[in-house]
PDB file of C-alpha atoms in Angstrom:
ATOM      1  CA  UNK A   1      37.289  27.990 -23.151  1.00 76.00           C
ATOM      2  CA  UNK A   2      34.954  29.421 -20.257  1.00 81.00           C
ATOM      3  CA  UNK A   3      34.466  27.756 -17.281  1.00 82.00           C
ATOM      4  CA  UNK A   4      31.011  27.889 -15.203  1.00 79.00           C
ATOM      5  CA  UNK A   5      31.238  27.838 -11.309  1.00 72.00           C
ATOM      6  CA  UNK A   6      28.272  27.033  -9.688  1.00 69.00           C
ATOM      7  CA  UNK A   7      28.338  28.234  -6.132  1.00 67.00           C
ATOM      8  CA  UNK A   8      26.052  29.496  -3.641  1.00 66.00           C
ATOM      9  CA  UNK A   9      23.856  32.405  -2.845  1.00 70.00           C
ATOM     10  CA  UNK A  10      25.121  32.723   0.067  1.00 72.00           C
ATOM     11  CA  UNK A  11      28.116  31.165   2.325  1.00 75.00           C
ATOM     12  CA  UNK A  12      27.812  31.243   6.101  1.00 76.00           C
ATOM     13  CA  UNK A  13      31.099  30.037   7.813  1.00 75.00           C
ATOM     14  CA  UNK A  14      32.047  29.981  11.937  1.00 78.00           C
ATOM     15  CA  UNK A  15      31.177  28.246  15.127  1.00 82.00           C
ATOM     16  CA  UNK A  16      27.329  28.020  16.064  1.00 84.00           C
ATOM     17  CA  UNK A  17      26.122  28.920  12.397  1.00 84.00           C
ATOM     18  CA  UNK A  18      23.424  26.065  12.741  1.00 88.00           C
ATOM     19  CA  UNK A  19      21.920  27.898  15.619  1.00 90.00           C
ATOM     20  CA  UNK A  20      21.642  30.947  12.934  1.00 90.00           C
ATOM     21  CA  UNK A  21      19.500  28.512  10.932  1.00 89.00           C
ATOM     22  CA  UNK A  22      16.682  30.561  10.733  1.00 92.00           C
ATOM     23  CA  UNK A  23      17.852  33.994  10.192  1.00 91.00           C
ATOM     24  CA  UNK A  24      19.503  32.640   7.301  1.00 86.00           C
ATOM     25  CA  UNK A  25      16.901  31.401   5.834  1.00 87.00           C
ATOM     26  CA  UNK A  26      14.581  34.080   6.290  1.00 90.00           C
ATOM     27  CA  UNK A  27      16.910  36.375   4.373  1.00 86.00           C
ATOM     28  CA  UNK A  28      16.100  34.744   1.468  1.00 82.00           C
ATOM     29  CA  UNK A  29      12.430  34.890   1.736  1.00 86.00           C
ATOM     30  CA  UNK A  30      12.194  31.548   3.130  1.00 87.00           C
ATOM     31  CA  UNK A  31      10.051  30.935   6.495  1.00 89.00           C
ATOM     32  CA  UNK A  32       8.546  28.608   8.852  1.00 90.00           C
ATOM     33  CA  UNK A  33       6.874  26.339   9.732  1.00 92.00           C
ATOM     34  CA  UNK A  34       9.333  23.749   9.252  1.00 92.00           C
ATOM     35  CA  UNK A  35      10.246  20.043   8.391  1.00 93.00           C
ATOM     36  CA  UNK A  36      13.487  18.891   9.276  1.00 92.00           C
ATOM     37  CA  UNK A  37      14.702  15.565   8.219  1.00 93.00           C
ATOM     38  CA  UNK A  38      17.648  14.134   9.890  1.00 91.00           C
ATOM     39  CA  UNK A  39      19.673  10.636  10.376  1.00 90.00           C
ATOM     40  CA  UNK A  40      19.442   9.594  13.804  1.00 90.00           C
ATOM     41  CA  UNK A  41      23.090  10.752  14.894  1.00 88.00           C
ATOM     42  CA  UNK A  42      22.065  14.490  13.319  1.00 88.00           C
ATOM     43  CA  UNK A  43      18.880  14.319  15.495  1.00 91.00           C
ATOM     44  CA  UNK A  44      20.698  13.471  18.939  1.00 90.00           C
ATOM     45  CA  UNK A  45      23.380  16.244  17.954  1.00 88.00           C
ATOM     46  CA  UNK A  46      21.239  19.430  16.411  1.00 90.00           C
ATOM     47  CA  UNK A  47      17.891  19.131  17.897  1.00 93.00           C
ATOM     48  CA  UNK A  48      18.309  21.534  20.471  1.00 95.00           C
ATOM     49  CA  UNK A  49      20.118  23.688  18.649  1.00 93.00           C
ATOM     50  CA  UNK A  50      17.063  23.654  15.815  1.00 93.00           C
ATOM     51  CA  UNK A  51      15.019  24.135  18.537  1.00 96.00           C
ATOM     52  CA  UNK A  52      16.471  27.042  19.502  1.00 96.00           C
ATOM     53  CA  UNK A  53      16.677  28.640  16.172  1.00 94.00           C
ATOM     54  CA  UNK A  54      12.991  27.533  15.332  1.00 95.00           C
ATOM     55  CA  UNK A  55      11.381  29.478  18.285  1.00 96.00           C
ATOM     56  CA  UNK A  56      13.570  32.314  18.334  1.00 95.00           C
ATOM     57  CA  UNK A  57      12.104  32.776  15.123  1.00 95.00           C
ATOM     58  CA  UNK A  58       8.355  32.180  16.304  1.00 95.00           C
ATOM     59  CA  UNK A  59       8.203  29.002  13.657  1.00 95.00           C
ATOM     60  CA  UNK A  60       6.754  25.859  14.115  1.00 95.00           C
ATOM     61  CA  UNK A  61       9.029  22.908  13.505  1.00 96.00           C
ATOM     62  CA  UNK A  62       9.207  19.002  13.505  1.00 96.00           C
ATOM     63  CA  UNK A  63      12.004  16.875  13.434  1.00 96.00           C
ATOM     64  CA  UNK A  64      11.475  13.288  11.868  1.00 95.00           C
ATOM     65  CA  UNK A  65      14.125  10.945  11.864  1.00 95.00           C
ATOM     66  CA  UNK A  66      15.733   9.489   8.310  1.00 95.00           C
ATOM     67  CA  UNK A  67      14.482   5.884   7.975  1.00 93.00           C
ATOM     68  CA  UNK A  68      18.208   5.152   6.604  1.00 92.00           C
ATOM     69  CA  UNK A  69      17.844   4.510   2.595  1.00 93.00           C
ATOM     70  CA  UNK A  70      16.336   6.835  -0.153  1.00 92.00           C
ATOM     71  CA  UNK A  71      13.576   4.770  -1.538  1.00 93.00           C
ATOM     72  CA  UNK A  72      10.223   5.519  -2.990  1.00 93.00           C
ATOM     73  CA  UNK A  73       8.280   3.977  -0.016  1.00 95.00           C
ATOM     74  CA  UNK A  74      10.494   6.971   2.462  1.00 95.00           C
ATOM     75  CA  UNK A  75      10.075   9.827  -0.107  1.00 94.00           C
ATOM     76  CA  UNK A  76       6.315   8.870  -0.493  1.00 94.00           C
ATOM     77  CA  UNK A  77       6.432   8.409   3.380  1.00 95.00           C
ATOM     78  CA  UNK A  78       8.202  11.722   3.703  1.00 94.00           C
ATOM     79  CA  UNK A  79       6.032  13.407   1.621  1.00 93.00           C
ATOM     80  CA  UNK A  80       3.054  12.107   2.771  1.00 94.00           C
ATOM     81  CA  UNK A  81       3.963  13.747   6.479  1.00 94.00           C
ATOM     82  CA  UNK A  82       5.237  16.898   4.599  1.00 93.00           C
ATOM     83  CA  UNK A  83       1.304  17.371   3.025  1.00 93.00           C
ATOM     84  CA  UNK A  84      -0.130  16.258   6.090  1.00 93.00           C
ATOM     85  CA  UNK A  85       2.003  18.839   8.836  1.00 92.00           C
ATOM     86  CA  UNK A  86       2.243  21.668   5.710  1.00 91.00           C
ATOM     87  CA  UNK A  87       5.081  23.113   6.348  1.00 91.00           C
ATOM     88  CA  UNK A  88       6.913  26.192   4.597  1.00 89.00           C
ATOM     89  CA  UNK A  89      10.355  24.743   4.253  1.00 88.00           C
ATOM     90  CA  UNK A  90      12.218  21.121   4.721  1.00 89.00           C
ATOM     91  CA  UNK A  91      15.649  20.947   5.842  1.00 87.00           C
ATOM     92  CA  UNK A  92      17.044  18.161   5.169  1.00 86.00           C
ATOM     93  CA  UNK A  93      20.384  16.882   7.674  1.00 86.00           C
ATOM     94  CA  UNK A  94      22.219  14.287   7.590  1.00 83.00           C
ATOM     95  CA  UNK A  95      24.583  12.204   4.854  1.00 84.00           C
ATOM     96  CA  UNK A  96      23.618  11.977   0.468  1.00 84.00           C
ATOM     97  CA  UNK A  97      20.801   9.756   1.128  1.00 90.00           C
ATOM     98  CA  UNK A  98      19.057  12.021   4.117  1.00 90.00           C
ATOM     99  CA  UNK A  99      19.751  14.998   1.566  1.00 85.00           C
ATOM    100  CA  UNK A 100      18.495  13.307  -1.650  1.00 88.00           C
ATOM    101  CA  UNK A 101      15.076  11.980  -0.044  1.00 90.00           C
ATOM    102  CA  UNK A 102      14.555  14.854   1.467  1.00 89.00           C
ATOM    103  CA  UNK A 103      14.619  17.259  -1.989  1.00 86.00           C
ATOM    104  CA  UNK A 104      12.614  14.347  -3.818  1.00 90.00           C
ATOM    105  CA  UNK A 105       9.960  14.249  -0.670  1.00 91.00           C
ATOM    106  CA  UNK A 106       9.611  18.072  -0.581  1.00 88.00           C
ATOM    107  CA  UNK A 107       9.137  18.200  -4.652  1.00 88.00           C
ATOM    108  CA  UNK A 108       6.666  15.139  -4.218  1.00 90.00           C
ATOM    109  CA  UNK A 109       4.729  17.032  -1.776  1.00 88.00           C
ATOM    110  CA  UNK A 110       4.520  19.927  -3.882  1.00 82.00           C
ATOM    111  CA  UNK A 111       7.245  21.962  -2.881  1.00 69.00           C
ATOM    112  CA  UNK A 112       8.066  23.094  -5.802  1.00 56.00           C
ATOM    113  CA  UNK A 113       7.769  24.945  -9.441  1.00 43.00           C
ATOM    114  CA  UNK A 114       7.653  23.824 -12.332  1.00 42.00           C
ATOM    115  CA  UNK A 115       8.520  26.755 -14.387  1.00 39.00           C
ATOM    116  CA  UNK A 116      11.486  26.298 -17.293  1.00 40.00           C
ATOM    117  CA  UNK A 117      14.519  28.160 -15.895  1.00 40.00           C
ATOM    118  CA  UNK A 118      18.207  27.836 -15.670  1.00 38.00           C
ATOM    119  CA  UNK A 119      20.386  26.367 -12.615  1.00 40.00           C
ATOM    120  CA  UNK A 120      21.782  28.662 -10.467  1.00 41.00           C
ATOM    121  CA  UNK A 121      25.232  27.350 -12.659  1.00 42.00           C
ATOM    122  CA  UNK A 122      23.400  28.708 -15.766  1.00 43.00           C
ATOM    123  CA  UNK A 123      22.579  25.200 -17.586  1.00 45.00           C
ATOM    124  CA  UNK A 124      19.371  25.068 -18.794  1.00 46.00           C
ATOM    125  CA  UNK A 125      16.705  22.798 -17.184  1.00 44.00           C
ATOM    126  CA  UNK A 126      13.280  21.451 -18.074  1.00 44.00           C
ATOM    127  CA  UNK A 127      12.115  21.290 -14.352  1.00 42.00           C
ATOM    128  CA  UNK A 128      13.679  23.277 -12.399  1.00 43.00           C
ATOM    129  CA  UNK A 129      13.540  26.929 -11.091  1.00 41.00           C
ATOM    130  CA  UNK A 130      16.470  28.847 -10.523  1.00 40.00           C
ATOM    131  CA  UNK A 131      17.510  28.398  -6.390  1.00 41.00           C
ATOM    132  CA  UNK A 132      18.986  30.540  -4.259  1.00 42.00           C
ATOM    133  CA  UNK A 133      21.496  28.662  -2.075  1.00 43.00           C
ATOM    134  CA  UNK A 134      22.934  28.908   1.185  1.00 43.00           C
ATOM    135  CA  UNK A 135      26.320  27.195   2.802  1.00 43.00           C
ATOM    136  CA  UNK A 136      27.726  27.590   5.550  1.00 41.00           C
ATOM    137  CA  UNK A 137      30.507  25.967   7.581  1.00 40.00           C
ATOM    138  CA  UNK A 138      30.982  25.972  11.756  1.00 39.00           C
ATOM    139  CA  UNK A 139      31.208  23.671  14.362  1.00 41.00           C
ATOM    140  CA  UNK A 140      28.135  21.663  13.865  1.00 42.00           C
ATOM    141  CA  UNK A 141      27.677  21.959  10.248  1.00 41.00           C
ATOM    142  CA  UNK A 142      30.462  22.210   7.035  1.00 38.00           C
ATOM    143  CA  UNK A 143      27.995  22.792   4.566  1.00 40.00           C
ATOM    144  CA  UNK A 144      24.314  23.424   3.949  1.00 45.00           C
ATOM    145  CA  UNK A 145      22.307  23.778   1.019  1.00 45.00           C
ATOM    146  CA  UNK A 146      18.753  26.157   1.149  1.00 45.00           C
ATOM    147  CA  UNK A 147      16.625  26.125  -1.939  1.00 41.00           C
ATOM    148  CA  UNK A 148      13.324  28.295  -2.633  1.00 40.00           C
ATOM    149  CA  UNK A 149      11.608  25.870  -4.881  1.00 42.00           C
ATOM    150  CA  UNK A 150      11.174  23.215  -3.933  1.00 42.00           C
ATOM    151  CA  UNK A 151      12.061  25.187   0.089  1.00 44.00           C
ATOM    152  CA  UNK A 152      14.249  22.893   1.244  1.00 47.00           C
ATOM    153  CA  UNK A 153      17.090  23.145   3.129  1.00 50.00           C
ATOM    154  CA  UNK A 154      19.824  20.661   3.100  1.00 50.00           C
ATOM    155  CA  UNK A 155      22.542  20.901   5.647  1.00 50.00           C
ATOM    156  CA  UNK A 156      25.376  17.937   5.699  1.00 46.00           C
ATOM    157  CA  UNK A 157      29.224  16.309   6.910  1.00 43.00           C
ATOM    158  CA  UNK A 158      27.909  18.699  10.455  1.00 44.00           C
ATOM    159  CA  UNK A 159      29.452  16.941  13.697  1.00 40.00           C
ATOM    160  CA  UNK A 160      28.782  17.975  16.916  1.00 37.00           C
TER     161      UNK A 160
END
């Protein structure tokens, strides 16, 4: 019997990793400007550090808080924002629903391919491209997910 782990591209662990945010990304051919959208307690704790990252990196950014449920009416909302700013990337921060609206909003808004490819796990998919993948652990941030198509960037379980 074989078994199939599906892991990440790469895995960033240690204190202050968030602050890294953008080198990270632009190592895997991922750059600004950016969307990031957050849940409310993310926002008060990581702002300043996105901040930081965003204009070390000379990219635009805007945070927009999580309107607290993933529904159509806050992806389409979401996505809507997403078209209208155009950014390069969405990171997503924040809890399942934060992290789920934010990959539907950023394929809504066109974020994404439609080519026929395999996961990054190797199963086959209709819809999906293959993604390169980031996590990293620290301080502010246990785990965070960065995908190519549709570029988004979800980061989650962080606490300040």
């Amino acid at each position: 019997m074989h078994r199939i782990f599906c892991a990440p591209l790469r895995y960033v662990q240690g204190d202050g990793v968030t602050g890294r945010l953008a080198l990270e990304m632009a190592v895997l051919g991922i750059h600004g400007p950016v969307l990031v959208v957050a849940g409310r307690s993310a926002v008060a704790a990581l702002a300043p550090v996105w901040a930081a990252a965003m204009s070390a990196a000379g990219w635009q950014h805007h945070v927009r808080a999580f309107g607290g449920e993933c529904t159509a009416a806050e992806i389409d909302t979401v996505a809507a924002e997403a078209r209208a700013l155009g950014p390069r990337a969405i990171v997503g921060a924040g809890e399942g629903k934060c992290l789920d609206a934010s990959r539907a909003a950023a394929a809504a808004a066109g974020h994404g391919s439609r080519r026929r490819g395999r996961h990054s796990c190797g199963r086959r998919s209709g819809r999906r491209d293959r993604r390169p993948e980031l996590r990293w652990t620290g301080g502010e941030a246990r785990a965070c997910r960065l995908h190519r198509r549709p570029a988004t960037v979800t980061e989650n379980r962080w606490h300040a």
